[in-house]
Amino acid sequence: MGEQLEEVAVGTRVSCDGHYGVVRYCGPVVDTKGTWLGIEWEDPNRGKHSGCHNGVQYFHTRSETGGSFIRRQKVDQTLSVADAVREKYFSTLSALQGPSLDEDKDVLVYEFPRNQVVQFVGPEKITAMLSRGETIREVSLNDMPVDRPGNDGELASLVPKLQCLSLIHTLLSSWEQVAQVARQVPHLSALHLSKNILEIPKEPAELRECFRSIRLMVLRDVGYSWDEALRCAEMWPWVQDLVLSLNDISVLSPPPDTLFQQLEHLSLQDNPISLWETVCNLGHLPRLKSLTLADCDLTSISFPETPPGQKTPLFANLVVLNLHNNRLKEWVSIAELNKLARLEDLVVKGNPVTVRERRHVTRCLVISLLGRLQLLDRMAVTRDERREAGIYYVNRFFPLWVQCGGTAEGGTPSPEFLREHPRFLSLLKTYGAPETVPDGKVPVLNKAVITVEIHAPQEPDRGPIKKRVPLSMSVEKLKALVTQLFPRKGSRFCLSLASHEEGKESVLNKERCNLGFYGITDGSRIYVRW
């Protein structure tokens, strides 16, 4: 450990009592003896100052309490990547090689991944243990004090067929170190480097060959801006799945044509991205299928260069879009998403626009606005659900359609209506105009349980029966209830809703639709006739 401590340099990541930090200063401190290390801690509350001690500024930290001085001897023992693999996955090997080993006895080993119990017999013990490394495909060294790659070829000899390596929250401090690890294992395809502070090389492209096999790169909480992420991407241009969550990304400039040509999945979750215009700079990535923008600060969505009813050339292959927990306020932002040519899977819950209505109403509106949607908030959109949503949508907005210049047959409404309801005409042609819309009102589902009056004119001795029913009840289930209230074996009947206009009624002939579809509200009168 002594030799290692002599080599501690500014920029090195170190651990002290399990707490991680970066060496910002190495040298003397006024009025003290010996050499001190000035540390900027990951935990900004662990330190005592900002690098200034007794009026002398030795180094700088981002937090006023993020820095302190420690002696070299306080630095924790560190490991190479190869040493860490050996310690975690081969720790029984040293015991097997010890002088107390009796080769005539069986040995039970519990140290392998997933706690598998393996029995080794006689002189084959050591050989079997070593060959176990060839079966290991995934290695996790998360939160271990790993600060260097180890000797060249050492990792390859331990786990030659390694495919996934997780180095989350270690002491590695540069991409050069990561490259030395990656080049040893030619089958490595997934690399998890979250919560590390990795210095970006001056010429990133020079390390490209080391990362040729990488297809998944995870860089959560590494403090990068978008420009820094693009510089890093020069090292792994063949990546297909990239996670950049919880970073310092607010503006997205267009990636160079040499980058992300194979990228299919991109996560920018938990970044302060507020402008959709900047997101559109990713719209020309040729293979992008999935984009995660959850927990960002987006307030609106718009493709202004694409007219309502047409498809934007941007995001031509995007199928999955996650907008969970943003700040979208208007339904027109959801309507704009219908301009995406291949969107089938959308997560939109947690936005202000989705909490104004009851959950099932919100779902109806989103399904109606987006014609290709197959999954909404991770729930499948069924054929019946799409049909009922479309009928509800037409009934709800038909009065506004008429006010804006539309008719039951079609017409040409105002541009504003078309912008906010781009699929209305298509839905109208599919499901037809509503039979009645009392007093120009639209059906609203604003109450979960209502009271209705059920009248049977053919049974004058029985007065109206009041029943509390859920607004989501289907006409089919309402008919079943009526059958119980008025038992007439073998008799068919129909239900109708009394209109606000005297003497007029609307027949409830769509059994799959719920009561809200017909504008049934608290106190509505329903007639049953045989």
XYZ file of C-alpha atoms in Angstrom:
530
model
C 0.000 0.000 0.000
C 2.901 2.325 0.700
C 4.089 2.377 -2.904
C 0.595 2.996 -4.133
C 0.152 5.963 -1.798
C 3.322 7.560 -3.097
C 1.702 7.694 -6.544
C -1.547 9.435 -5.529
C -1.936 12.354 -7.933
C -4.326 15.237 -8.414
C -7.448 13.981 -10.191
C -7.237 10.501 -8.687
C -10.408 9.106 -7.143
C -9.905 7.733 -3.651
C -11.903 6.171 -0.844
C -11.645 6.916 2.869
C -13.711 4.850 5.294
C -15.907 3.924 2.340
C -16.536 7.544 1.297
C -15.488 8.484 -2.238
C -13.773 11.659 -3.341
C -11.333 13.186 -5.811
C -7.814 14.367 -4.963
C -7.702 18.097 -5.758
C -4.420 18.895 -3.972
C -1.339 17.006 -2.842
C 1.330 18.807 -0.820
C 2.111 20.721 2.370
C -0.316 22.781 4.453
C 0.883 25.897 6.293
C 1.838 25.351 9.951
C 1.734 21.556 9.621
C 4.251 18.842 8.844
C 4.214 16.292 6.067
C 2.103 15.839 2.964
C -1.663 16.245 2.856
C -4.275 15.252 0.316
C -6.966 17.824 -0.395
C -10.156 15.876 -1.164
C -13.398 16.998 -2.780
C -15.966 14.519 -1.480
C -18.885 13.114 -3.451
C -21.053 13.883 -0.437
C -20.923 17.711 -0.266
C -21.717 17.624 3.448
C -18.804 15.399 4.416
C -16.135 18.097 4.136
C -15.299 21.108 6.276
C -14.478 23.834 3.758
C -14.194 24.674 0.050
C -10.444 24.097 -0.183
C -9.557 27.212 1.794
C -7.764 26.667 5.122
C -6.594 29.478 7.423
C -6.937 32.006 4.625
C -5.018 29.971 2.039
C -6.901 28.585 -0.984
C -5.339 25.190 -1.740
C -8.045 23.906 -4.111
C -11.646 24.580 -5.098
C -14.842 22.568 -4.615
C -18.359 22.965 -5.962
C -19.809 23.016 -2.433
C -18.791 25.236 0.468
C -18.483 22.127 2.641
C -17.255 19.659 0.028
C -13.539 19.636 0.855
C -11.157 18.552 3.592
C -7.581 17.373 4.120
C -6.548 13.834 4.987
C -3.228 12.066 5.386
C -2.150 9.595 2.760
C -2.348 6.779 5.271
C -6.116 7.318 5.565
C -6.727 6.321 1.948
C -8.428 2.919 1.672
C -6.750 -0.022 -0.007
C -7.766 -0.257 -3.670
C -8.114 -3.056 -6.211
C -7.567 -3.540 -9.902
C -10.486 -4.784 -11.983
C -8.823 -8.180 -12.239
C -8.192 -8.304 -8.472
C -11.831 -7.404 -7.788
C -13.072 -10.162 -10.104
C -10.743 -12.626 -8.424
C -11.866 -11.537 -4.942
C -15.591 -11.654 -5.689
C -15.859 -14.632 -8.017
C -12.811 -16.764 -7.240
C -12.258 -16.175 -3.514
C -12.498 -19.886 -2.771
C -9.551 -20.617 -5.049
C -6.944 -19.490 -2.523
C -8.513 -21.690 0.131
C -8.395 -24.654 -2.207
C -4.730 -24.001 -2.903
C -3.808 -23.723 0.787
C -1.500 -26.189 2.588
C -4.395 -27.670 4.565
C -6.139 -28.966 1.430
C -6.666 -32.701 1.480
C -7.085 -33.762 -2.141
C -8.885 -36.932 -1.078
C -11.800 -34.992 0.445
C -14.747 -33.367 -1.241
C -15.078 -29.592 -1.178
C -18.377 -27.672 -1.278
C -18.140 -24.225 -2.856
C -20.762 -21.503 -2.301
C -18.963 -18.519 -3.807
C -20.194 -18.551 -7.377
C -22.825 -16.200 -8.821
C -26.428 -17.004 -7.843
C -25.145 -19.027 -4.867
C -24.781 -22.213 -6.865
C -23.427 -25.146 -4.870
C -20.827 -27.161 -6.780
C -19.018 -30.268 -5.616
C -15.402 -30.869 -6.634
C -13.754 -34.215 -6.098
C -10.084 -35.062 -5.578
C -7.320 -33.512 -7.754
C -9.864 -32.005 -10.165
C -10.767 -29.258 -7.677
C -8.408 -26.552 -8.917
C -8.959 -27.254 -12.600
C -12.728 -27.114 -12.201
C -12.549 -23.843 -10.300
C -10.434 -22.201 -12.978
C -12.596 -23.489 -15.810
C -15.600 -21.931 -14.076
C -14.376 -18.550 -15.319
C -15.152 -19.563 -18.888
C -18.851 -19.845 -18.055
C -19.150 -16.387 -16.494
C -20.942 -13.958 -18.817
C -21.816 -11.157 -16.386
C -19.650 -9.497 -13.737
C -20.717 -6.796 -11.275
C -18.084 -4.833 -9.351
C -20.428 -2.064 -8.226
C -19.313 0.049 -5.242
C -15.971 -1.726 -5.009
C -12.738 0.334 -4.595
C -11.549 -0.425 -8.125
C -9.134 2.229 -9.412
C -7.118 0.582 -12.217
C -7.581 -2.028 -14.939
C -4.865 -4.465 -13.857
C -2.184 -6.140 -15.947
C -2.833 -6.492 -19.650
C -4.510 -9.808 -20.414
C -5.180 -10.606 -16.754
C -8.946 -10.063 -16.960
C -9.180 -12.050 -20.183
C -7.538 -15.029 -18.515
C -10.116 -14.960 -15.704
C -13.357 -14.360 -17.639
C -12.557 -14.773 -21.347
C -16.215 -14.889 -22.440
C -17.426 -11.903 -20.439
C -20.328 -10.076 -22.118
C -21.654 -7.658 -19.478
C -19.480 -5.690 -17.040
C -20.910 -3.393 -14.381
C -18.495 -0.883 -12.837
C -21.022 1.430 -11.171
C -19.597 3.809 -8.549
C -15.948 2.784 -8.552
C -12.698 4.732 -8.287
C -11.847 4.635 -11.989
C -11.043 8.160 -13.123
C -10.487 8.103 -16.898
C -11.799 6.601 -20.112
C -8.287 5.380 -20.877
C -8.589 3.042 -17.878
C -11.981 1.818 -19.064
C -10.566 1.242 -22.544
C -7.763 -0.908 -21.124
C -10.417 -3.077 -19.484
C -12.691 -3.309 -22.534
C -9.990 -4.281 -25.005
C -9.137 -7.400 -22.967
C -12.565 -9.011 -23.420
C -13.547 -9.158 -27.103
C -17.076 -10.422 -26.380
C -17.952 -7.502 -24.083
C -21.194 -5.930 -25.348
C -22.662 -4.160 -22.281
C -20.820 -1.673 -20.074
C -22.364 -0.004 -17.012
C -20.365 3.014 -15.798
C -22.931 5.019 -13.840
C -21.885 7.243 -10.908
C -18.259 7.466 -12.014
C -16.261 10.627 -12.679
C -14.392 9.838 -15.880
C -12.104 12.378 -17.505
C -12.727 12.603 -21.239
C -9.587 12.117 -23.374
C -8.411 14.869 -25.710
C -8.685 12.523 -28.702
C -11.592 10.170 -27.908
C -11.625 8.590 -31.368
C -8.190 7.081 -30.702
C -9.832 4.656 -28.241
C -12.528 3.560 -30.692
C -11.140 0.087 -31.369
C -11.208 -0.759 -27.657
C -15.004 -0.369 -27.635
C -15.801 -1.943 -31.005
C -17.965 -4.700 -29.474
C -19.947 -2.421 -27.122
C -23.668 -2.206 -27.930
C -25.080 -1.064 -24.562
C -23.546 1.890 -22.689
C -25.049 3.049 -19.384
C -23.873 6.424 -18.047
C -26.344 7.484 -15.365
C -25.342 10.311 -13.052
C -21.867 10.980 -14.450
C -22.294 14.762 -14.626
C -21.987 15.083 -18.403
C -23.534 17.756 -20.604
C -24.799 16.780 -24.062
C -21.637 18.081 -25.727
C -19.520 15.983 -23.370
C -21.666 12.940 -24.100
C -21.133 13.482 -27.835
C -17.373 13.644 -27.305
C -17.513 10.345 -25.427
C -19.650 8.801 -28.159
C -16.715 9.128 -30.551
C -15.220 6.189 -28.628
C -18.214 3.898 -29.185
C -20.004 4.941 -32.419
C -21.554 1.473 -32.848
C -23.627 1.658 -29.664
C -27.277 0.590 -30.060
C -28.607 1.289 -26.565
C -27.492 4.400 -24.664
C -28.582 5.516 -21.193
C -27.723 9.104 -20.184
C -30.197 9.541 -17.345
C -29.707 11.954 -14.446
C -27.027 14.109 -16.041
C -26.594 17.812 -16.796
C -28.221 17.754 -20.232
C -30.480 20.709 -21.047
C -29.784 21.443 -24.727
C -29.510 18.810 -27.444
C -27.455 19.832 -30.459
C -27.689 17.700 -33.637
C -25.271 14.750 -33.411
C -22.631 14.554 -36.155
C -23.433 12.160 -38.988
C -20.604 9.907 -37.815
C -22.350 9.182 -34.493
C -25.409 7.183 -33.441
C -26.063 5.660 -36.853
C -26.813 2.342 -35.101
C -28.591 3.824 -32.070
C -32.021 2.271 -31.424
C -32.746 3.085 -27.778
C -31.911 6.348 -25.993
C -32.772 7.340 -22.424
C -32.468 10.976 -21.348
C -34.581 10.564 -18.224
C -34.129 12.997 -15.333
C -32.390 15.714 -17.341
C -33.432 19.414 -17.313
C -34.708 19.422 -20.914
C -37.506 21.982 -21.275
C -37.761 22.717 -25.016
C -39.213 20.221 -27.482
C -37.406 22.060 -30.270
C -34.109 20.804 -28.909
C -35.446 17.237 -28.756
C -36.240 17.491 -32.469
C -32.498 17.728 -33.123
C -32.497 13.960 -32.576
C -35.230 13.481 -35.164
C -32.900 12.410 -37.967
C -31.274 9.487 -36.146
C -32.008 6.764 -38.701
C -32.632 3.777 -36.401
C -34.006 5.348 -33.229
C -36.953 3.206 -32.052
C -37.286 4.117 -28.383
C -36.830 7.489 -26.657
C -37.201 8.015 -22.908
C -37.798 11.597 -21.753
C -39.415 10.809 -18.413
C -38.936 13.247 -15.530
C -37.704 16.079 -17.741
C -39.190 19.597 -17.863
C -41.012 19.542 -21.209
C -43.980 21.934 -21.270
C -45.242 21.467 -24.834
C -44.814 19.373 -27.982
C -45.094 20.699 -31.507
C -44.111 19.889 -35.083
C -44.974 23.301 -36.595
C -43.692 22.488 -40.077
C -46.098 19.553 -40.427
C -49.812 20.373 -41.036
C -52.530 18.599 -38.982
C -53.337 15.161 -40.310
C -49.928 14.658 -41.923
C -46.796 12.853 -40.719
C -43.534 14.545 -39.811
C -40.299 13.278 -41.389
C -38.696 13.463 -37.934
C -38.326 10.326 -35.806
C -39.342 8.189 -38.773
C -38.767 4.895 -36.920
C -39.762 5.911 -33.384
C -42.147 3.326 -31.900
C -41.796 3.909 -28.142
C -41.920 7.303 -26.391
C -41.851 7.795 -22.618
C -43.012 11.248 -21.446
C -43.901 10.293 -17.887
C -43.890 13.071 -15.304
C -43.170 16.110 -17.467
C -45.054 19.438 -17.448
C -47.290 19.052 -20.517
C -50.360 21.225 -19.944
C -52.421 21.190 -23.159
C -54.143 18.422 -25.114
C -52.789 19.849 -28.337
C -49.349 18.560 -27.279
C -50.758 15.033 -27.197
C -52.507 15.591 -30.533
C -49.190 16.609 -32.107
C -47.788 13.159 -31.351
C -50.125 11.727 -33.986
C -47.726 13.244 -36.520
C -45.164 10.579 -35.592
C -45.397 7.975 -38.331
C -44.818 4.819 -36.259
C -45.648 5.672 -32.636
C -47.302 2.659 -30.964
C -46.215 2.746 -27.322
C -46.652 5.912 -25.229
C -46.234 6.675 -21.538
C -47.793 10.041 -20.691
C -49.128 9.725 -17.136
C -47.907 12.187 -14.533
C -48.390 15.287 -16.722
C -50.742 18.141 -15.721
C -52.885 17.552 -18.814
C -53.617 13.964 -17.771
C -54.843 14.750 -14.254
C -57.598 17.192 -15.210
C -59.972 14.395 -16.131
C -60.781 11.085 -14.528
C -58.319 8.368 -15.467
C -60.612 6.469 -17.846
C -61.612 9.710 -19.592
C -57.968 10.675 -20.059
C -57.310 7.267 -21.549
C -60.241 7.673 -23.967
C -58.950 11.040 -25.131
C -55.362 9.897 -25.700
C -56.446 6.769 -27.567
C -58.717 8.849 -29.805
C -56.000 11.394 -30.557
C -53.368 8.793 -31.520
C -54.489 6.435 -34.246
C -51.644 3.851 -34.139
C -51.357 3.472 -30.370
C -51.097 -0.135 -29.140
C -49.848 0.503 -25.591
C -50.794 3.442 -23.377
C -49.107 3.820 -20.002
C -47.944 0.204 -20.341
C -51.493 -1.143 -20.810
C -52.652 -2.658 -24.102
C -55.239 -0.772 -26.148
C -57.913 -3.284 -27.162
C -60.090 -3.064 -30.257
C -63.231 -2.585 -28.142
C -61.538 0.091 -26.060
C -60.516 2.012 -29.174
C -64.058 1.782 -30.524
C -65.670 3.021 -27.303
C -63.065 5.774 -26.970
C -63.748 6.956 -30.518
C -67.516 7.034 -29.975
C -67.102 8.949 -26.731
C -64.736 11.423 -28.394
C -67.174 12.135 -31.243
C -70.071 12.625 -28.819
C -68.061 14.901 -26.593
C -66.675 17.233 -29.246
C -69.418 17.131 -31.884
C -71.118 20.343 -30.613
C -67.784 22.176 -30.829
C -67.262 20.704 -34.289
C -70.594 22.173 -35.404
C -69.796 25.541 -33.810
C -66.510 25.642 -35.743
C -68.156 25.012 -39.121
C -68.471 21.227 -39.280
C -71.559 19.162 -40.070
C -72.713 15.592 -39.471
C -71.452 14.736 -42.952
C -68.064 16.452 -42.602
C -67.527 20.055 -43.552
C -64.534 22.320 -43.126
C -64.074 23.484 -39.540
C -61.700 26.180 -38.356
C -57.908 25.626 -38.501
C -57.795 25.921 -34.719
C -60.228 23.017 -34.321
C -58.221 20.893 -36.749
C -55.019 21.638 -34.854
C -56.502 20.536 -31.534
C -58.608 17.663 -32.917
C -56.771 16.415 -36.028
C -58.471 12.993 -36.019
C -62.044 14.147 -35.374
C -63.208 13.949 -38.996
C -61.775 10.446 -39.338
C -63.554 9.355 -36.153
C -66.788 11.003 -37.289
C -66.712 9.077 -40.564
C -65.987 5.837 -38.712
C -68.564 6.055 -35.917
C -71.081 8.572 -37.198
C -72.597 11.658 -35.593
C -74.353 11.312 -32.211
C -78.101 10.799 -32.368
C -78.856 13.600 -29.905
C -76.841 16.146 -28.018
C -79.182 17.684 -25.398
C -79.083 21.482 -25.368
C -75.750 21.512 -27.151
C -74.059 19.876 -24.184
C -71.376 17.247 -24.462
C -71.105 14.060 -22.416
C -68.842 14.529 -19.446
C -67.631 11.829 -17.110
C -67.189 13.907 -14.030
C -68.873 11.787 -11.388
C -68.081 8.184 -10.564
C -71.541 7.196 -9.200
C -74.875 8.747 -10.189
C -78.560 8.251 -9.366
C -80.947 7.497 -12.233
C -84.745 7.117 -12.332
C -85.987 4.016 -14.147
C -89.582 4.329 -15.439
C -91.772 1.533 -16.837
C -94.837 3.178 -18.504
C -96.347 -0.256 -19.192
C -96.445 -0.964 -15.452
C -98.256 2.091 -14.072
C -98.681 0.505 -10.645
C -94.942 0.699 -10.103
C -93.535 4.132 -9.598
C -90.082 5.174 -10.803
C -87.245 3.221 -9.246
C -84.178 5.167 -8.210
C -80.860 3.380 -8.505
C -77.289 4.452 -7.818
C -75.078 3.148 -10.595
C -71.464 3.729 -11.677
C -71.124 6.068 -14.617
C -68.783 3.537 -16.184
C -71.578 0.922 -16.288
C -72.277 -0.350 -19.789
C -75.753 -0.318 -21.335
C -75.548 -4.106 -21.409
C -75.123 -4.250 -17.622
C -77.866 -1.680 -17.125
C -80.196 -3.972 -19.074
C -79.250 -6.839 -16.780
C -80.187 -4.668 -13.799
C -83.535 -3.770 -15.387
C -84.250 -7.469 -15.933
C -83.901 -7.991 -12.188
C -86.120 -5.015 -11.364
C -88.836 -5.933 -13.888
C -88.783 -9.728 -14.324
C -90.698 -10.710 -17.475
C -89.587 -14.104 -18.711
C -88.793 -14.231 -22.393
C -89.674 -10.580 -22.982
C -87.348 -8.349 -24.955
C -87.177 -4.668 -24.126
C -85.373 -1.476 -25.033
C -84.080 1.422 -22.971
C -84.257 5.106 -23.801
C -83.055 8.318 -22.200
C -85.496 11.172 -21.696
C -84.357 14.285 -23.524
C -84.426 17.775 -22.095
C -86.860 18.563 -24.895
C -90.386 17.511 -23.970
C -91.485 14.262 -25.562
C -88.137 13.312 -27.064
C -86.023 10.300 -26.133
C -82.699 8.783 -27.182
C -82.551 5.020 -27.615
C -79.701 3.320 -25.731
C -78.848 0.847 -28.471
C -75.070 0.553 -28.125
C -74.674 -2.050 -25.428
C -70.885 -1.812 -25.121
C -70.927 1.922 -24.452
C -71.083 3.215 -20.905
C -73.690 5.569 -19.482
C -71.406 8.579 -19.794
C -71.286 8.061 -23.543
C -74.978 8.979 -23.779
C -74.632 12.015 -21.538
C -76.469 10.333 -18.658
C -76.031 12.388 -15.502
C -77.286 12.504 -11.945
C -81.121 12.484 -11.993
C -81.524 11.323 -15.600
C -84.758 9.466 -16.480
C -84.477 6.135 -18.267
C -87.517 4.415 -19.788
C -87.934 0.685 -20.261
C -90.436 -0.612 -22.834
C -91.257 -4.187 -23.848
